[in-house]
Short mmCIF file of C-alpha atoms in Angstrom, two decimals:
data_model
loop_
_atom_site.label_atom_id
_atom_site.label_comp_id
_atom_site.label_asym_id
_atom_site.label_seq_id
_atom_site.Cartn_x
_atom_site.Cartn_y
_atom_site.Cartn_z
CA MET A 1021 -37.63 -25.43 0.31
CA THR A 1022 -37.13 -22.07 1.84
CA LYS A 1023 -34.17 -23.43 4.25
CA MET A 1024 -32.50 -24.55 0.76
CA LEU A 1025 -33.10 -21.02 -0.98
CA VAL A 1026 -31.48 -19.42 2.32
CA ALA A 1027 -28.56 -21.70 2.22
CA ILE A 1028 -27.88 -21.40 -1.21
CA THR A 1029 -27.98 -17.45 -0.78
CA LEU A 1030 -25.79 -17.65 2.23
CA ALA A 1031 -23.26 -19.83 0.11
CA LEU A 1032 -23.41 -17.60 -2.90
CA GLY A 1033 -22.81 -14.57 -0.45
CA ALA A 1034 -19.67 -16.33 0.85
CA LEU A 1035 -18.03 -17.00 -2.42
CA ALA A 1036 -18.88 -13.38 -3.55
CA ALA A 1037 -17.11 -11.79 -0.31
CA PRO A 1038 -13.62 -11.51 -1.96
CA ALA A 1039 -15.47 -9.31 -4.55
CA PHE A 1040 -15.65 -6.84 -2.01
CA ALA A 1041 -11.99 -6.85 -1.41
CA GLY A 1042 -10.68 -3.25 -2.60
CA GLU A 1043 -7.66 -2.13 -4.45
CA THR A 1044 -6.34 1.03 -2.73
CA THR A 1045 -3.63 3.39 -3.73
CA VAL A 1046 -1.56 5.40 -1.39
CA THR A 1047 1.31 7.81 -1.77
CA LEU A 1048 3.93 7.85 0.80
CA ALA A 1049 6.48 10.63 1.65
CA VAL A 1050 9.91 9.02 2.27
CA ARG A 1051 12.46 10.24 4.56
CA ASN A 1052 16.22 9.54 4.59
CA TRP A 1053 16.37 9.32 0.66
CA TYR A 1054 19.76 10.62 -0.05
CA CYS A 1055 21.52 8.37 -2.57
CA ALA A 1056 20.83 6.65 -5.95
CA ALA A 1057 20.34 3.51 -4.09
CA CYS A 1058 17.53 4.89 -1.89
CA PRO A 1059 14.65 4.38 -4.73
CA HIS A 1060 15.53 0.68 -5.31
CA VAL A 1061 15.63 0.05 -1.36
CA VAL A 1062 12.26 1.87 -1.17
CA LYS A 1063 10.59 0.02 -3.91
CA GLU A 1064 11.71 -3.54 -2.95
CA SER A 1065 10.97 -3.03 0.72
CA LEU A 1066 7.17 -1.87 -0.22
CA ALA A 1067 7.10 -4.76 -2.83
CA ALA A 1068 7.77 -7.46 -0.40
CA VAL A 1069 4.40 -6.39 1.78
CA PRO A 1070 2.03 -9.19 1.05
CA GLY A 1071 -1.04 -7.52 -0.98
CA VAL A 1072 1.47 -5.06 -2.68
CA THR A 1073 0.53 -4.93 -6.39
CA ASN A 1074 2.49 -1.88 -7.76
CA VAL A 1075 4.96 0.45 -6.40
CA ALA A 1076 6.40 3.37 -8.26
CA VAL A 1077 8.91 5.78 -6.57
CA SER A 1078 9.94 9.22 -7.59
CA ASP A 1079 13.41 10.35 -6.72
CA LYS A 1080 12.45 13.84 -7.50
CA THR A 1081 9.64 14.06 -5.14
CA LYS A 1082 11.07 11.58 -2.49
CA THR A 1083 7.41 9.71 -2.70
CA ALA A 1084 6.36 6.14 -3.31
CA VAL A 1085 2.96 5.41 -4.85
CA VAL A 1086 1.75 2.05 -3.61
CA THR A 1087 -1.04 0.06 -4.84
CA PHE A 1088 -2.33 -2.94 -2.77
CA ASP A 1089 -5.29 -5.43 -1.74
CA ASP A 1090 -6.74 -3.89 1.44
CA THR A 1091 -7.79 -7.25 2.62
CA LYS A 1092 -4.05 -8.24 2.76
CA ALA A 1093 -2.14 -5.05 3.60
CA ASP A 1094 -2.69 -1.60 5.01
CA VAL A 1095 -0.88 1.88 5.12
CA LYS A 1096 0.57 0.81 8.66
CA ALA A 1097 2.19 -2.20 6.98
CA LEU A 1098 3.49 -0.27 4.44
CA ILE A 1099 5.15 2.38 6.78
CA LYS A 1100 6.58 -0.50 8.99
CA ALA A 1101 8.32 -1.73 5.57
CA THR A 1102 9.80 1.47 4.59
CA THR A 1103 10.81 2.16 8.38
CA GLU A 1104 12.45 -1.12 8.92
CA ALA A 1105 14.49 -0.69 5.82
CA GLY A 1106 15.70 2.77 7.18
CA TYR A 1107 13.40 5.10 5.34
CA PRO A 1108 10.50 6.28 7.46
CA SER A 1109 7.60 7.30 5.73
CA PHE A 1110 3.87 8.55 6.15
CA PRO A 1111 0.94 9.23 3.87
CA TYR A 1112 1.54 12.07 1.63
CA THR A 1113 -1.23 14.74 1.33
CA LYS A 1114 -1.42 16.75 -2.11
CA GLY A 1115 -0.19 20.40 -1.43
CA MET A 1116 2.10 19.25 1.52
CA LEU A 1117 5.15 20.98 1.36
CA TRP A 1118 7.71 18.27 0.45
CA PRO A 1119 10.67 17.48 0.67
#
């Protein structure tokens, strides 16, 4: 009986593990953003990263706010995506002098 309870507990724990996955939001400051096409390219490059659920870009502040599943993507992958598209980026910190 005890072995059965342990097995059931472990099985339920394994099924519940995805519930611990978190949705994370990060703001990236983006370099080389000079033209009207830039926001579209930045947004599309970030949206193509697996696990990204939402991207909002601001032409005024030259930033991208990205929401993603942290079990499928990370900030490093987001930075890589914008950099490969020609727009190096880095995490934006509130109060940072930008642009």
